[in-house]
Amino acid sequence: MKIRPLLLSAGLSIFLGLSVQVLEVSADPEVYGGARHSYLVDQDGNAFGWGDNQYHQLGYKDSYASIRYPEQIGFIDHTLAQNVKMFSSSKSNYFTLAMMEDGTLRFWGQVFTYDGNLGGYWNDWNYSKYNTIQNLDGTPFTGATMISSGDSHMTALKDDGTVWTWGYNSYGQLGNGKTENTPYPQQVIIEDGTPLKDVISISSGAWHTLALKKDGSVYGWGWNRGNQLSVTPKMYNTKALPILTEDKKVLSGIISIQGGGDHSLALTNKNEVMTWGNNTYGQLGNGSTSSTPQMYPGFVLDSNNERLTQIKALNASGYSSYALTFDSKILSWGRNQFGQLGQGNVTTNEKVPAYVKSINNEILDDVYAFSPGFQHVVAIQKDGKLWRWGDFSGNSLAIQVLKNENEPYTTTINGNIEREEVSQPMISIENNQVLLKWNYPNNEVKFVEVYKNGDWVGTSPSTIYIDDFTGDAVYTLKAVDGLGNKTDGVQVELKNSEPVKIINVTTDKPTPQPAGSSISINAAAEGGTERMYKFWILENGQWKVLQDYSTASSVKWSPATEGNYKVSVHVKDRNSSKSYDDYKAFEYKIGSASVLLNDFLSQLSAPRSVYSSIPLAASATGGSEKLYKFFEYHNGVWTTLQDYSPTSTIRWIPKFTGDYKLVVHAKDQNSMKSYDSYKQMMFKVIDGPVMQSLTTSLASPQLVGKNIQIKASASGGTEKLYKYWVHDGVKWHVLKDFSTSTTFDWKPTAKGNYKISVHVKDRYSTRSYDSYKALNYTIK
């Protein structure tokens, strides 16, 4: 398999054999590979696509045929995909996730999640529309700075350093501590149940996700069948856990990450590559193949059995790995059954990195950007040529053009850095390492070169760089664009003195305490020359200073009213020009002694059918830390639905019909009583809907093109929804998703023996269906 260029003039042009078609695109395009399709986004945020479009992953078209040359993505409502900042497309599924310039997210295409769809759309899914990812309350998800997609789940990094996921979750790939699927973004948590924070980059493999924190450590969650999450103890990791090295330390010093099918890659601050996980096809690049996964990160080796270095970017597909070198060449290794390694054949897997070569067997160089899809790769050179290689399925490589104009696809790649692209450089020492931080004010910056005392020490594609602590030094940061242009650089100086850092903040009385208590807040810090402390209280949404900066490391606090407070302590060196060098904050509660239940309600009125998801909510006042316990009483048996916890809402799913008594107890966490107060309600549960009949307006057999009305009838339940299916002898197709409609007009377009099926379920049922009927039908 030789890689073929989509030839470019004056920028991006595409050679397609016999004929070509003009496509005007503005500067600095980025390319993205999908399952059997590809994308191009220009600097103005206009999105183009080509390849397989069976599920409208490239937008709405008049037919489901493959798109044979890049076309701007548009939708059934005549809108266009514009203001796109970044794409993420599953390499084995048929949906598209886009991050917009304003930090909102859009998606379209078909999402096979096995139990519902994504982004807030369960039953009203239309994959030819331009849908907005929604929160649980129906508001748009906002604040995204990066996105990544797995097989059937999506991940977003927000501007506050938190990570949010949604979609299929049977393997824990949502990292929310559960294995239930969800269509709404939920926050990724770590082992202690608190949110994963301080993340600067994310990358999803097929069923796992990696997160890079600003301290250079790497966390992961999801399916660990190939040890792509290192030595985490479970096959399915539902919470984010740190990736460990062979000496059981947290992997650190990392500046970039990539998730493959069931292997993982990381770029170190020395621009070396580490890999771990499945190595059946040599995708770890360590010179070997093995059916036994590699549990710990190890270095990728070159053809001389030395550590691979001088790498500025990584990428991965299911079982193949890729790296972009400092001199803008692509190295590839791993599986190659479709020629996706671009090394001149479609049979030989590679155990060590080798250069991608062009159709003339010359090393492909001057690469500006590249992206693997499922089994194919697209890349743009700095002069604008677009190259593609690998699997031709679905026309993912844009092999044919249907029009005859003899003009090339054109675009322009610019790389013009006219000012300092690095801003706000900062330096600190953490865990005996130097941590450099900066901002990217210009999107043309591809990475930053780091120099120490005038000598090059590495590059970083993120906004951090971690170096070994060596005392006094002058660091220089130079922004580099995709064409290799550099700024002169900005400098930041490190003096050999430890910065002021808070060790701990404590109180002499544990939370909660009653109003009027005298509470001593004590802080301890280290580093600096003369430490100064400032104490704050957040009360009723406003910060108040308890004690301004002084050398006193403790203060007395006597809160007069009940409520939830936040205490914060700032510390700085007397000579520091910053508002603070370090801080710690914690929550403190002031409350009454007992808890009184005010309400206990069901958000759905009775009766409801079995297996319905029924939200129950309680509210109470008083106490310092309110705890709630929920029960049901049915057929003479008491069952605990949720033991005492701070959670005041639950979802109750009754599995039997009959009359239930629902009870909630409330108490303060310090109460010695079994409960402080309680409330109860009666609730009736009935049978779910049952299909009674399934008929057609015309008896079988009928001719092709006849309009045949399918009619369903069901009894029981409360709010019945119907879903219409047809099996064409090969597979099942959804004619109409769940709705209240009891009829559907079917107009078959081909002869054959069909099976028609209708599912019925209650609107709030947690089952995929409550009942169904099916019948056979022949079209002549």
PDB file of C-alpha atoms in Angstrom, residues 327-416:
ATOM      1  CA  ASP A 327      11.547  17.469  11.491  1.00  0.00           C
ATOM      2  CA  SER A 328       7.851  16.928  10.628  1.00  0.00           C
ATOM      3  CA  LYS A 329       7.947  13.273   9.518  1.00  0.00           C
ATOM      4  CA  ILE A 330       5.506  10.562  10.576  1.00  0.00           C
ATOM      5  CA  LEU A 331       6.608   7.317  12.251  1.00  0.00           C
ATOM      6  CA  SER A 332       4.174   4.410  12.466  1.00  0.00           C
ATOM      7  CA  TRP A 333       4.095   0.956  14.044  1.00  0.00           C
ATOM      8  CA  GLY A 334       1.634  -1.803  14.969  1.00  0.00           C
ATOM      9  CA  ARG A 335      -1.109  -3.432  12.870  1.00  0.00           C
ATOM     10  CA  ASN A 336      -1.052  -2.954   9.097  1.00  0.00           C
ATOM     11  CA  GLN A 337      -3.683  -5.189   7.474  1.00  0.00           C
ATOM     12  CA  PHE A 338      -5.057  -2.291   5.386  1.00  0.00           C
ATOM     13  CA  GLY A 339      -1.796  -0.454   4.797  1.00  0.00           C
ATOM     14  CA  GLN A 340      -2.633   2.072   7.523  1.00  0.00           C
ATOM     15  CA  LEU A 341       1.055   2.299   8.485  1.00  0.00           C
ATOM     16  CA  GLY A 342       1.844   3.845   5.092  1.00  0.00           C
ATOM     17  CA  GLN A 343       5.013   1.815   4.640  1.00  0.00           C
ATOM     18  CA  GLY A 344       4.398   0.343   1.183  1.00  0.00           C
ATOM     19  CA  ASN A 345       2.554  -2.885   2.041  1.00  0.00           C
ATOM     20  CA  VAL A 346      -0.702  -4.192   3.493  1.00  0.00           C
ATOM     21  CA  THR A 347       0.613  -7.309   5.223  1.00  0.00           C
ATOM     22  CA  THR A 348       3.583  -6.535   7.457  1.00  0.00           C
ATOM     23  CA  ASN A 349       2.976  -5.398  11.026  1.00  0.00           C
ATOM     24  CA  GLU A 350       5.761  -3.263  12.510  1.00  0.00           C
ATOM     25  CA  LYS A 351       7.272  -3.825  15.978  1.00  0.00           C
ATOM     26  CA  VAL A 352       9.434  -0.678  15.910  1.00  0.00           C
ATOM     27  CA  PRO A 353       8.686   2.744  14.426  1.00  0.00           C
ATOM     28  CA  ALA A 354       9.364   3.222  10.714  1.00  0.00           C
ATOM     29  CA  TYR A 355       8.820   6.256   8.511  1.00  0.00           C
ATOM     30  CA  VAL A 356       5.650   6.729   6.471  1.00  0.00           C
ATOM     31  CA  LYS A 357       6.581   6.846   2.783  1.00  0.00           C
ATOM     32  CA  SER A 358       5.000   8.473  -0.244  1.00  0.00           C
ATOM     33  CA  ILE A 359       4.007   6.850  -3.525  1.00  0.00           C
ATOM     34  CA  ASN A 360       7.605   7.268  -4.758  1.00  0.00           C
ATOM     35  CA  ASN A 361       8.951   5.385  -1.730  1.00  0.00           C
ATOM     36  CA  GLU A 362      10.324   8.644  -0.346  1.00  0.00           C
ATOM     37  CA  ILE A 363       9.852   9.560   3.302  1.00  0.00           C
ATOM     38  CA  LEU A 364       6.848  11.828   3.706  1.00  0.00           C
ATOM     39  CA  ASP A 365       8.131  15.063   5.256  1.00  0.00           C
ATOM     40  CA  ASP A 366       7.016  18.629   6.050  1.00  0.00           C
ATOM     41  CA  VAL A 367       3.845  17.323   7.714  1.00  0.00           C
ATOM     42  CA  TYR A 368       1.685  20.061   9.198  1.00  0.00           C
ATOM     43  CA  ALA A 369      -1.047  17.905  10.782  1.00  0.00           C
ATOM     44  CA  PHE A 370      -2.302  14.302  10.567  1.00  0.00           C
ATOM     45  CA  SER A 371      -5.027  12.100  12.018  1.00  0.00           C
ATOM     46  CA  PRO A 372      -5.714   8.326  11.910  1.00  0.00           C
ATOM     47  CA  GLY A 373      -9.225   7.020  11.381  1.00  0.00           C
ATOM     48  CA  PHE A 374     -10.353   3.438  11.979  1.00  0.00           C
ATOM     49  CA  GLN A 375      -8.016   1.889   9.412  1.00  0.00           C
ATOM     50  CA  HIS A 376      -6.887   4.917   7.386  1.00  0.00           C
ATOM     51  CA  VAL A 377      -4.849   8.098   7.904  1.00  0.00           C
ATOM     52  CA  VAL A 378      -5.043  11.625   6.474  1.00  0.00           C
ATOM     53  CA  ALA A 379      -2.201  14.172   6.664  1.00  0.00           C
ATOM     54  CA  ILE A 380      -1.535  17.713   5.428  1.00  0.00           C
ATOM     55  CA  GLN A 381       1.917  18.882   4.407  1.00  0.00           C
ATOM     56  CA  LYS A 382       3.135  22.425   5.043  1.00  0.00           C
ATOM     57  CA  ASP A 383       2.731  23.293   1.349  1.00  0.00           C
ATOM     58  CA  GLY A 384      -0.918  22.230   1.523  1.00  0.00           C
ATOM     59  CA  LYS A 385      -0.802  18.731  -0.025  1.00  0.00           C
ATOM     60  CA  LEU A 386      -3.304  16.389   1.578  1.00  0.00           C
ATOM     61  CA  TRP A 387      -2.174  12.723   1.756  1.00  0.00           C
ATOM     62  CA  ARG A 388      -4.189   9.638   2.607  1.00  0.00           C
ATOM     63  CA  TRP A 389      -3.500   5.926   2.962  1.00  0.00           C
ATOM     64  CA  GLY A 390      -5.004   2.713   4.365  1.00  0.00           C
ATOM     65  CA  ASP A 391      -8.500   1.231   4.046  1.00  0.00           C
ATOM     66  CA  PHE A 392     -10.533   2.517   1.075  1.00  0.00           C
ATOM     67  CA  SER A 393     -13.887   1.346   2.554  1.00  0.00           C
ATOM     68  CA  GLY A 394     -16.679   3.882   2.321  1.00  0.00           C
ATOM     69  CA  ASN A 395     -14.531   6.092   0.088  1.00  0.00           C
ATOM     70  CA  SER A 396     -12.707   7.349   3.208  1.00  0.00           C
ATOM     71  CA  LEU A 397      -9.719   8.208   1.014  1.00  0.00           C
ATOM     72  CA  ALA A 398     -11.702  10.309  -1.490  1.00  0.00           C
ATOM     73  CA  ILE A 399     -10.692   8.123  -4.433  1.00  0.00           C
ATOM     74  CA  GLN A 400     -13.226   9.311  -7.000  1.00  0.00           C
ATOM     75  CA  VAL A 401     -14.658  12.632  -8.071  1.00  0.00           C
ATOM     76  CA  LEU A 402     -17.991  12.825  -9.870  1.00  0.00           C
ATOM     77  CA  LYS A 403     -17.431  16.211 -11.573  1.00  0.00           C
ATOM     78  CA  ASN A 404     -15.139  17.015 -14.444  1.00  0.00           C
ATOM     79  CA  GLU A 405     -13.672  20.446 -13.726  1.00  0.00           C
ATOM     80  CA  ASN A 406      -9.911  20.326 -14.177  1.00  0.00           C
ATOM     81  CA  GLU A 407      -9.142  22.461 -11.180  1.00  0.00           C
ATOM     82  CA  PRO A 408      -7.645  21.255  -7.885  1.00  0.00           C
ATOM     83  CA  TYR A 409      -9.098  21.393  -4.434  1.00  0.00           C
ATOM     84  CA  THR A 410      -7.382  24.401  -2.918  1.00  0.00           C
ATOM     85  CA  THR A 411      -6.733  25.852   0.478  1.00  0.00           C
ATOM     86  CA  THR A 412      -3.960  27.845   2.075  1.00  0.00           C
ATOM     87  CA  ILE A 413      -1.868  26.887   5.056  1.00  0.00           C
ATOM     88  CA  ASN A 414      -0.454  29.872   6.897  1.00  0.00           C
ATOM     89  CA  GLY A 415       1.814  29.863   9.885  1.00  0.00           C
ATOM     90  CA  ASN A 416       2.383  33.493  10.687  1.00  0.00           C
TER      91      ASN A 416
END
